[in-house]
Amino acid sequence: MPPPPTPPPPGAARQPAGGRLVDVSPSPFHLCAEVARRLGAAGVVEVRETEAWPTEQGRYFLVRGGSVVAWSTESAAGPQSAFRIVGGHTDSPNLRVKQRPDRSSAGWETVALEPYGGPLLNSWLDRELGLSGRVTVRRGGRAEHLLVRIDEPVLTVAQLAIHLSEDRKGVALDPQRHLDGIYGVGEKADLLADVADRLDVETDALLGWEIMTHDLVPSQIFGRKADLLAAPRLDNQTTCWAGTTALLDVVDQPTEGVVPLLVLFDHEEVGSTSDRGADSDLLVTVVERIVLAAGGTRDDYHRAVSGSVVASGDMSHATHPNYADRHEPSHRILPNGGPVLKVHPNLRYATDASGAGAFALACEQAGVPLQRYEHRADLPCGSTVGPLTAARTGMTTVDVGAPQLAMHAARELMGAADPAMYTDALAAFLAPEY
Ligand code: ZN
């Protein structure tokens, strides 16, 4: 008997031509470029922070480095209209290339790498890695930014053989000594010259670079009933995909008097304090300029802020089958169980009863189940952009997410049905049926 046909993955119909967002976005810069491409294709117009913004109602976006913001004022009922905001972050933990990368040791040519954020270091070993990121080059006396993406296996971080470890249990990895990538054998390598070569510029035209590694295995739907999804950077490109898709879902049918806005910040994994992280002026500046461009006053801005609500999206821990005791026993989080509301009484998450109510209503409106997460009280809880966004803006903020395992591994795992349910909930949040 032939095997039953594999059902299409949930959300497959939502995937536009050009590939899955995660597979074409190895760095925050590529993620922003791909989100910008999708927004542009849907008629959303790019504005620049250095220029005056259009005073007409419309749909717009801007990119600031590795962060992107998009919104529509088409349904606004005056400059004091409240915002419905979905937030997320574009960066993921990985191994990044040091400024002077070339090394030689024991006949191997190696590249000096160091962790960005808190990657599960062991998961990065013994994988063939590509390179991506952004470089600044000199062009005719001016500095210009270029994206670089090498989707070929060019280096690997090799693990120490079990026979050479002291207790045959493997080694604890030292981020300074054990993470250099093997790039070749023998002849002295020059990684920056190779990058310049790819970009068709002279090596001495490279003025600055932010280059990182990525695993080359594409995302994959798999499992007994095609109900699992494995991919790199699920934290937090799941939210980037869901938020972008949700915004594009609602811009044609927005709620009267509400401005839907998507903000995806860089640098969450390293604390968000930068020119474009959640602890920057990015969101408050954009909101203020939207109000001012609509002819509003400073008082209109404060009225808009006061009525606005933020759903800060970041991934959530599903209950791990092999480590169920690491989770709060009465708050099991199931794969393919729907979006997650994250609550922490000591405000590692920003959720309060008011924000929880807004997101619970959105899930009801979308017809998807809602799961409620609390961390074990005896384990330190990670944080996310939610509390920073709440503090920077003064807006009611609720921390939400989709469940996954292996957070911060080079390759992460989630239920294949969750991205679509998460998207539907975020779309309902951006366009509430009052
Ligand atoms: Zn995250």
Short mmCIF file of C-alpha atoms and ligand atoms in Angstrom, two decimals:
data_model
loop_
_atom_site.label_atom_id
_atom_site.label_comp_id
_atom_site.label_asym_id
_atom_site.label_seq_id
_atom_site.Cartn_x
_atom_site.Cartn_y
_atom_site.Cartn_z
CA MET A 1 0.00 0.00 0.00
CA PRO A 2 1.49 3.39 -0.90
CA PRO A 3 2.16 5.73 2.00
CA PRO A 4 -0.47 8.44 2.55
CA PRO A 5 0.39 11.75 0.89
CA THR A 6 2.21 14.21 3.13
CA PRO A 7 -0.17 17.03 4.05
CA PRO A 8 1.04 20.54 3.29
CA PRO A 9 2.56 22.15 6.35
CA PRO A 10 0.25 24.48 8.30
CA GLY A 11 0.73 28.00 7.08
CA ALA A 12 2.22 26.76 3.79
CA ALA A 13 -0.35 28.73 1.84
CA ARG A 14 0.98 31.89 3.51
CA GLN A 15 4.53 31.38 2.20
CA PRO A 16 5.23 33.80 -0.65
CA ALA A 17 7.51 32.92 -3.54
CA GLY A 18 11.19 33.40 -2.74
CA GLY A 19 11.48 30.94 0.10
CA ARG A 20 10.79 30.86 3.79
CA LEU A 21 11.75 33.98 5.65
CA VAL A 22 14.10 32.07 7.94
CA ASP A 23 16.01 30.45 5.08
CA VAL A 24 16.85 33.76 3.41
CA SER A 25 17.57 35.67 6.64
CA PRO A 26 20.85 34.45 8.19
CA SER A 27 21.52 37.84 9.86
CA PRO A 28 19.33 40.64 11.29
CA PHE A 29 20.30 42.76 8.26
CA HIS A 30 19.06 40.12 5.83
CA LEU A 31 15.92 39.68 7.91
CA CYS A 32 15.19 43.42 7.61
CA ALA A 33 15.91 43.35 3.88
CA GLU A 34 13.51 40.44 3.36
CA VAL A 35 10.78 42.01 5.53
CA ALA A 36 11.27 45.26 3.56
CA ARG A 37 10.99 43.33 0.29
CA ARG A 38 7.71 41.70 1.41
CA LEU A 39 6.31 45.02 2.64
CA GLY A 40 7.33 46.79 -0.56
CA ALA A 41 5.70 44.07 -2.67
CA ALA A 42 2.45 44.71 -0.75
CA GLY A 43 2.53 48.43 -1.48
CA VAL A 44 4.00 49.59 1.83
CA VAL A 45 6.17 52.63 1.16
CA GLU A 46 9.64 53.09 2.68
CA VAL A 47 10.34 56.33 4.53
CA ARG A 48 13.73 57.52 5.77
CA GLU A 49 14.45 59.02 9.15
CA THR A 50 16.58 61.73 7.55
CA GLU A 51 13.69 63.01 5.45
CA ALA A 52 10.32 64.64 6.14
CA TRP A 53 7.52 62.08 6.29
CA PRO A 54 4.42 62.15 4.09
CA THR A 55 1.46 63.88 5.71
CA GLU A 56 -1.04 61.70 3.83
CA GLN A 57 -2.54 58.68 5.51
CA GLY A 58 -0.96 55.53 4.14
CA ARG A 59 1.15 52.45 4.83
CA TYR A 60 4.84 52.97 5.53
CA PHE A 61 7.99 51.32 6.88
CA LEU A 62 11.53 52.24 7.82
CA VAL A 63 14.74 50.32 8.47
CA ARG A 64 17.27 51.39 11.09
CA GLY A 65 20.27 49.05 10.83
CA GLY A 66 19.05 45.60 11.90
CA SER A 67 15.65 46.89 13.07
CA VAL A 68 12.51 47.55 11.05
CA VAL A 69 9.20 49.32 11.80
CA ALA A 70 6.05 49.19 9.64
CA TRP A 71 2.59 50.71 10.12
CA SER A 72 -0.60 51.87 8.45
CA THR A 73 -2.44 55.10 9.24
CA GLU A 74 -5.12 54.41 6.64
CA SER A 75 -7.72 53.70 9.33
CA ALA A 76 -6.59 56.40 11.79
CA ALA A 77 -9.32 58.71 13.05
CA GLY A 78 -7.10 61.68 13.72
CA PRO A 79 -3.56 62.12 15.07
CA GLN A 80 -4.53 60.98 18.56
CA SER A 81 -5.55 57.51 17.31
CA ALA A 82 -4.31 54.66 19.49
CA PHE A 83 -1.74 52.16 18.24
CA ARG A 84 -1.93 48.40 18.30
CA ILE A 85 1.71 47.28 18.22
CA VAL A 86 3.33 43.89 17.69
CA GLY A 87 6.99 43.78 18.75
CA GLY A 88 9.74 41.24 18.29
CA HIS A 89 13.47 40.93 17.76
CA THR A 90 15.52 40.25 14.65
CA ASP A 91 18.72 38.89 16.20
CA SER A 92 19.52 35.36 17.30
CA PRO A 93 22.47 33.97 19.25
CA ASN A 94 25.30 32.81 17.00
CA LEU A 95 29.09 32.82 16.53
CA ARG A 96 30.50 36.04 15.13
CA VAL A 97 33.80 36.76 13.39
CA LYS A 98 36.35 38.80 15.32
CA GLN A 99 37.84 41.93 13.75
CA ARG A 100 41.20 40.28 13.00
CA PRO A 101 40.00 36.78 12.21
CA ASP A 102 42.91 34.89 10.65
CA ARG A 103 44.83 32.41 12.76
CA SER A 104 47.01 29.34 12.17
CA SER A 105 47.40 26.40 14.54
CA ALA A 106 48.84 22.89 14.13
CA GLY A 107 48.64 23.03 10.34
CA TRP A 108 45.04 24.35 10.26
CA GLU A 109 43.94 27.77 9.07
CA THR A 110 41.32 29.01 11.51
CA VAL A 111 38.94 31.94 11.95
CA ALA A 112 38.56 33.62 15.33
CA LEU A 113 34.93 33.43 16.43
CA GLU A 114 33.13 34.54 19.57
CA PRO A 115 29.59 34.05 20.86
CA TYR A 116 26.92 36.67 20.28
CA GLY A 117 24.29 36.50 23.03
CA GLY A 118 23.85 33.16 24.77
CA PRO A 119 24.07 30.37 22.18
CA LEU A 120 24.01 26.72 23.26
CA LEU A 121 27.65 26.38 22.19
CA ASN A 122 27.70 22.61 21.72
CA SER A 123 24.96 22.85 19.11
CA TRP A 124 27.28 24.88 16.86
CA LEU A 125 29.94 22.18 16.66
CA ASP A 126 30.60 19.94 13.65
CA ARG A 127 28.32 21.86 11.32
CA GLU A 128 29.41 23.30 8.00
CA LEU A 129 28.79 27.01 8.38
CA GLY A 130 28.24 29.91 6.00
CA LEU A 131 28.91 33.59 6.62
CA SER A 132 26.64 36.61 6.49
CA GLY A 133 26.28 40.14 7.77
CA ARG A 134 26.99 43.70 6.80
CA VAL A 135 30.13 45.52 5.75
CA THR A 136 30.87 49.19 5.25
CA VAL A 137 33.02 49.93 2.21
CA ARG A 138 34.70 53.04 0.84
CA ARG A 139 33.15 54.08 -2.46
CA GLY A 140 34.49 57.27 -4.01
CA GLY A 141 35.29 58.84 -0.66
CA ARG A 142 31.93 57.88 0.86
CA ALA A 143 31.03 55.01 3.16
CA GLU A 144 28.44 52.58 1.84
CA HIS A 145 26.77 49.58 3.52
CA LEU A 146 26.64 46.26 1.70
CA LEU A 147 25.06 42.97 2.74
CA VAL A 148 27.24 39.90 2.49
CA ARG A 149 25.90 36.36 2.41
CA ILE A 150 27.98 33.28 1.67
CA ASP A 151 25.57 30.35 1.56
CA GLU A 152 28.32 27.82 1.05
CA PRO A 153 30.06 25.60 3.59
CA VAL A 154 33.24 27.55 4.29
CA LEU A 155 34.12 26.75 7.91
CA THR A 156 33.36 24.47 10.84
CA VAL A 157 34.03 24.35 14.58
CA ALA A 158 35.28 20.81 15.26
CA GLN A 159 34.62 19.06 18.54
CA LEU A 160 37.36 17.41 20.60
CA ALA A 161 37.33 13.62 20.24
CA ILE A 162 35.74 11.80 23.17
CA HIS A 163 39.01 9.88 23.70
CA LEU A 164 40.85 13.14 24.38
CA SER A 165 38.44 14.54 26.93
CA GLU A 166 39.37 14.00 30.53
CA ASP A 167 36.33 12.05 31.65
CA ARG A 168 34.99 10.84 28.28
CA LYS A 169 31.93 13.04 28.74
CA GLY A 170 32.97 15.70 26.27
CA VAL A 171 34.29 19.11 27.21
CA ALA A 172 32.88 22.29 28.59
CA LEU A 173 33.53 24.89 25.91
CA ASP A 174 35.62 27.95 26.71
CA PRO A 175 34.38 30.79 24.47
CA GLN A 176 37.89 32.18 24.04
CA ARG A 177 39.84 28.97 23.37
CA HIS A 178 37.46 26.41 21.86
CA LEU A 179 35.36 28.17 19.23
CA ASP A 180 37.76 29.03 16.42
CA GLY A 181 36.40 27.79 13.12
CA ILE A 182 38.50 25.65 10.77
CA TYR A 183 38.70 27.43 7.42
CA GLY A 184 41.34 25.41 5.58
CA VAL A 185 44.69 23.68 5.67
CA GLY A 186 48.19 24.94 5.02
CA GLU A 187 48.39 28.21 3.15
CA LYS A 188 47.69 31.34 5.22
CA ALA A 189 44.07 32.40 4.86
CA ASP A 190 42.69 35.94 4.62
CA LEU A 191 38.98 35.85 5.40
CA LEU A 192 38.37 39.56 4.91
CA ALA A 193 40.06 39.42 1.50
CA ASP A 194 37.74 36.55 0.60
CA VAL A 195 34.70 38.58 1.73
CA ALA A 196 35.92 41.60 -0.26
CA ASP A 197 36.39 39.35 -3.26
CA ARG A 198 32.76 38.19 -3.02
CA LEU A 199 31.61 41.79 -2.91
CA ASP A 200 33.89 42.76 -5.78
CA VAL A 201 35.69 45.43 -3.76
CA GLU A 202 39.33 45.86 -2.78
CA THR A 203 40.25 44.52 0.66
CA ASP A 204 41.51 47.93 1.76
CA ALA A 205 38.10 49.40 0.89
CA LEU A 206 36.59 47.49 3.84
CA LEU A 207 36.06 50.05 6.60
CA GLY A 208 33.88 48.10 9.03
CA TRP A 209 32.26 44.68 9.26
CA GLU A 210 29.72 42.73 11.29
CA ILE A 211 30.10 39.17 10.02
CA MET A 212 28.48 36.13 11.59
CA THR A 213 28.15 32.41 10.92
CA HIS A 214 25.02 30.46 10.06
CA ASP A 215 24.08 26.83 9.68
CA LEU A 216 23.29 25.92 6.09
CA VAL A 217 20.64 23.25 6.64
CA PRO A 218 17.30 24.71 5.51
CA SER A 219 14.19 24.70 7.66
CA GLN A 220 12.30 21.43 7.58
CA ILE A 221 8.76 20.21 8.25
CA PHE A 222 9.02 16.63 9.49
CA GLY A 223 7.72 14.05 11.96
CA ARG A 224 5.24 11.20 11.83
CA LYS A 225 2.41 13.45 10.66
CA ALA A 226 4.49 16.33 9.35
CA ASP A 227 3.62 18.17 12.55
CA LEU A 228 7.12 19.31 13.56
CA LEU A 229 9.20 22.22 12.29
CA ALA A 230 12.98 22.43 12.71
CA ALA A 231 14.89 25.55 11.71
CA PRO A 232 17.66 27.88 12.79
CA ARG A 233 16.71 31.18 14.46
CA LEU A 234 13.12 30.22 15.36
CA ASP A 235 13.83 32.54 18.31
CA ASN A 236 12.78 35.04 17.17
CA GLN A 237 12.29 34.93 13.42
CA THR A 238 9.03 33.07 14.10
CA THR A 239 7.69 36.34 15.52
CA CYS A 240 9.26 38.34 12.66
CA TRP A 241 7.46 36.12 10.14
CA ALA A 242 4.19 35.98 12.08
CA GLY A 243 4.21 39.74 12.78
CA THR A 244 4.96 40.69 9.18
CA THR A 245 2.35 38.29 7.86
CA ALA A 246 -0.20 39.54 10.42
CA LEU A 247 0.39 43.19 9.53
CA LEU A 248 -0.01 42.46 5.83
CA ASP A 249 -3.19 40.51 6.68
CA VAL A 250 -4.79 43.45 8.46
CA VAL A 251 -3.73 46.50 6.43
CA ASP A 252 -6.56 45.91 3.97
CA GLN A 253 -9.14 45.42 6.73
CA PRO A 254 -7.96 47.56 9.65
CA THR A 255 -10.03 48.54 12.65
CA GLU A 256 -11.42 52.06 12.38
CA GLY A 257 -9.53 54.46 14.63
CA VAL A 258 -6.58 52.12 15.25
CA VAL A 259 -3.03 52.34 13.84
CA PRO A 260 -1.52 48.82 13.47
CA LEU A 261 2.28 48.87 13.82
CA LEU A 262 5.02 46.23 13.71
CA VAL A 263 8.42 46.85 15.32
CA LEU A 264 11.26 44.34 15.10
CA PHE A 265 14.30 45.29 17.18
CA ASP A 266 17.91 44.21 16.83
CA HIS A 267 20.15 43.43 19.82
CA GLU A 268 17.63 41.72 22.15
CA GLU A 269 20.05 38.86 22.75
CA VAL A 270 22.68 41.24 24.13
CA GLY A 271 20.47 43.44 26.31
CA SER A 272 18.81 45.82 23.79
CA THR A 273 20.92 48.87 24.67
CA SER A 274 21.97 50.31 21.31
CA ASP A 275 20.87 52.83 18.70
CA ARG A 276 18.22 50.41 17.43
CA GLY A 277 17.44 48.01 20.29
CA ALA A 278 14.27 47.97 22.38
CA ASP A 279 16.02 50.25 24.88
CA SER A 280 16.60 52.89 22.18
CA ASP A 281 14.37 55.76 21.11
CA LEU A 282 13.30 53.92 17.95
CA LEU A 283 9.68 53.13 18.80
CA VAL A 284 8.87 56.34 20.68
CA THR A 285 10.44 58.41 17.91
CA VAL A 286 8.48 56.65 15.19
CA VAL A 287 5.19 56.95 17.10
CA GLU A 288 5.80 60.65 17.76
CA ARG A 289 6.68 61.33 14.12
CA ILE A 290 3.56 59.49 12.92
CA VAL A 291 1.43 61.73 15.17
CA LEU A 292 3.28 64.88 14.06
CA ALA A 293 3.08 63.95 10.36
CA ALA A 294 -0.70 63.64 10.80
CA GLY A 295 -0.79 67.23 12.07
CA GLY A 296 -0.97 66.26 15.72
CA THR A 297 0.36 68.08 18.77
CA ARG A 298 2.46 66.89 21.69
CA ASP A 299 -0.81 66.36 23.55
CA ASP A 300 -2.13 64.21 20.70
CA TYR A 301 1.03 62.10 21.01
CA HIS A 302 0.43 61.49 24.70
CA ARG A 303 -3.24 60.70 24.04
CA ALA A 304 -2.20 58.16 21.39
CA VAL A 305 0.36 56.55 23.73
CA SER A 306 -2.16 56.36 26.54
CA GLY A 307 -4.63 54.35 24.48
CA SER A 308 -2.08 52.03 22.85
CA VAL A 309 -1.30 48.39 23.64
CA VAL A 310 1.83 46.40 22.72
CA ALA A 311 2.01 42.64 22.21
CA SER A 312 5.70 41.92 22.61
CA GLY A 313 6.34 38.65 20.79
CA ASP A 314 9.20 36.33 21.65
CA MET A 315 9.45 32.58 21.76
CA SER A 316 8.29 30.59 24.75
CA HIS A 317 9.53 27.32 26.25
CA ALA A 318 7.35 24.35 25.42
CA THR A 319 7.46 21.71 28.15
CA HIS A 320 10.38 19.41 27.26
CA PRO A 321 9.48 15.70 27.21
CA ASN A 322 12.88 14.68 28.62
CA TYR A 323 13.05 17.44 31.24
CA ALA A 324 9.46 17.94 32.32
CA ASP A 325 10.66 18.59 35.88
CA ARG A 326 12.39 21.80 34.70
CA HIS A 327 9.00 23.36 34.09
CA GLU A 328 6.33 24.78 36.37
CA PRO A 329 4.09 21.73 36.84
CA SER A 330 0.71 23.42 36.54
CA HIS A 331 1.70 25.45 33.46
CA ARG A 332 2.46 22.81 30.84
CA ILE A 333 3.01 24.38 27.42
CA LEU A 334 2.09 22.08 24.53
CA PRO A 335 3.42 22.03 20.95
CA ASN A 336 0.71 22.90 18.42
CA GLY A 337 -1.23 24.12 21.45
CA GLY A 338 -1.56 27.75 20.42
CA PRO A 339 0.08 31.06 21.35
CA VAL A 340 1.53 31.58 24.82
CA LEU A 341 0.85 34.37 27.30
CA LYS A 342 3.96 34.88 29.45
CA VAL A 343 3.52 36.09 33.01
CA HIS A 344 6.20 36.81 35.60
CA PRO A 345 5.17 38.52 38.85
CA ASN A 346 8.64 40.10 39.18
CA LEU A 347 8.31 41.61 35.70
CA ARG A 348 10.85 39.65 33.69
CA TYR A 349 7.79 39.74 31.45
CA ALA A 350 5.71 42.91 31.19
CA THR A 351 2.29 41.22 31.20
CA ASP A 352 -0.35 42.57 33.58
CA ALA A 353 -4.04 41.77 33.76
CA SER A 354 -4.92 44.58 31.36
CA GLY A 355 -2.50 43.44 28.63
CA ALA A 356 -3.43 39.82 29.23
CA GLY A 357 -7.04 40.73 28.62
CA ALA A 358 -6.23 42.37 25.28
CA PHE A 359 -4.30 39.32 24.07
CA ALA A 360 -6.87 36.83 25.39
CA LEU A 361 -9.56 38.70 23.43
CA ALA A 362 -7.34 38.59 20.32
CA CYS A 363 -7.02 34.79 20.63
CA GLU A 364 -10.80 34.50 21.05
CA GLN A 365 -11.31 36.68 17.98
CA ALA A 366 -8.85 34.54 15.99
CA GLY A 367 -10.39 31.29 17.24
CA VAL A 368 -7.09 29.91 18.55
CA PRO A 369 -6.36 28.45 22.01
CA LEU A 370 -4.28 30.43 24.50
CA GLN A 371 -1.68 28.88 26.80
CA ARG A 372 -0.42 30.56 29.97
CA TYR A 373 3.26 30.29 30.92
CA GLU A 374 4.95 30.83 34.26
CA HIS A 375 8.58 30.00 34.98
CA ARG A 376 9.58 27.83 37.92
CA ALA A 377 10.10 30.13 40.91
CA ASP A 378 13.43 28.42 41.72
CA LEU A 379 14.99 28.97 38.28
CA PRO A 380 16.19 32.31 36.89
CA CYS A 381 13.88 33.51 34.13
CA GLY A 382 15.14 35.05 30.89
CA SER A 383 13.68 38.35 29.82
CA THR A 384 12.72 39.92 26.52
CA VAL A 385 11.90 43.24 24.91
CA GLY A 386 8.49 43.53 26.63
CA PRO A 387 9.52 45.18 29.92
CA LEU A 388 11.89 47.56 28.08
CA THR A 389 9.18 48.52 25.61
CA ALA A 390 6.73 49.15 28.45
CA ALA A 391 9.26 51.29 30.30
CA ARG A 392 10.37 53.26 27.22
CA THR A 393 6.86 53.98 25.90
CA GLY A 394 4.52 53.91 28.90
CA MET A 395 2.19 51.69 26.86
CA THR A 396 0.34 48.70 28.30
CA THR A 397 2.47 45.74 27.19
CA VAL A 398 1.81 42.01 27.13
CA ASP A 399 4.51 39.39 26.56
CA VAL A 400 3.42 36.65 24.20
CA GLY A 401 5.06 33.98 22.07
CA ALA A 402 4.89 30.61 20.42
CA PRO A 403 6.19 27.42 22.06
CA GLN A 404 9.50 25.82 21.08
CA LEU A 405 12.26 23.53 22.35
CA ALA A 406 16.03 23.98 22.21
CA MET A 407 15.92 27.77 22.49
CA HIS A 408 19.30 29.29 21.50
CA ALA A 409 20.52 26.11 19.80
CA ALA A 410 21.88 26.39 16.27
CA ARG A 411 18.76 24.51 15.23
CA GLU A 412 15.50 24.79 17.15
CA LEU A 413 12.23 22.87 17.19
CA MET A 414 8.53 23.73 17.34
CA GLY A 415 5.14 22.41 16.32
CA ALA A 416 4.38 23.02 12.65
CA ALA A 417 0.86 24.31 13.39
CA ASP A 418 1.95 26.98 15.86
CA PRO A 419 3.27 29.66 13.46
CA ALA A 420 -0.11 29.95 11.73
CA MET A 421 -2.08 30.11 15.01
CA TYR A 422 0.40 32.68 16.36
CA THR A 423 -0.02 34.76 13.19
CA ASP A 424 -3.81 34.68 13.44
CA ALA A 425 -3.67 35.83 17.07
CA LEU A 426 -1.27 38.69 16.23
CA ALA A 427 -3.45 39.76 13.29
CA ALA A 428 -6.50 39.88 15.58
CA PHE A 429 -4.48 41.87 18.11
CA LEU A 430 -3.51 44.42 15.42
CA ALA A 431 -7.13 44.77 14.26
CA PRO A 432 -9.36 44.19 17.29
CA GLU A 433 -13.12 43.83 16.87
CA TYR A 434 -14.24 46.12 19.63
ZN ZN B 1 14.05 35.68 21.81
#
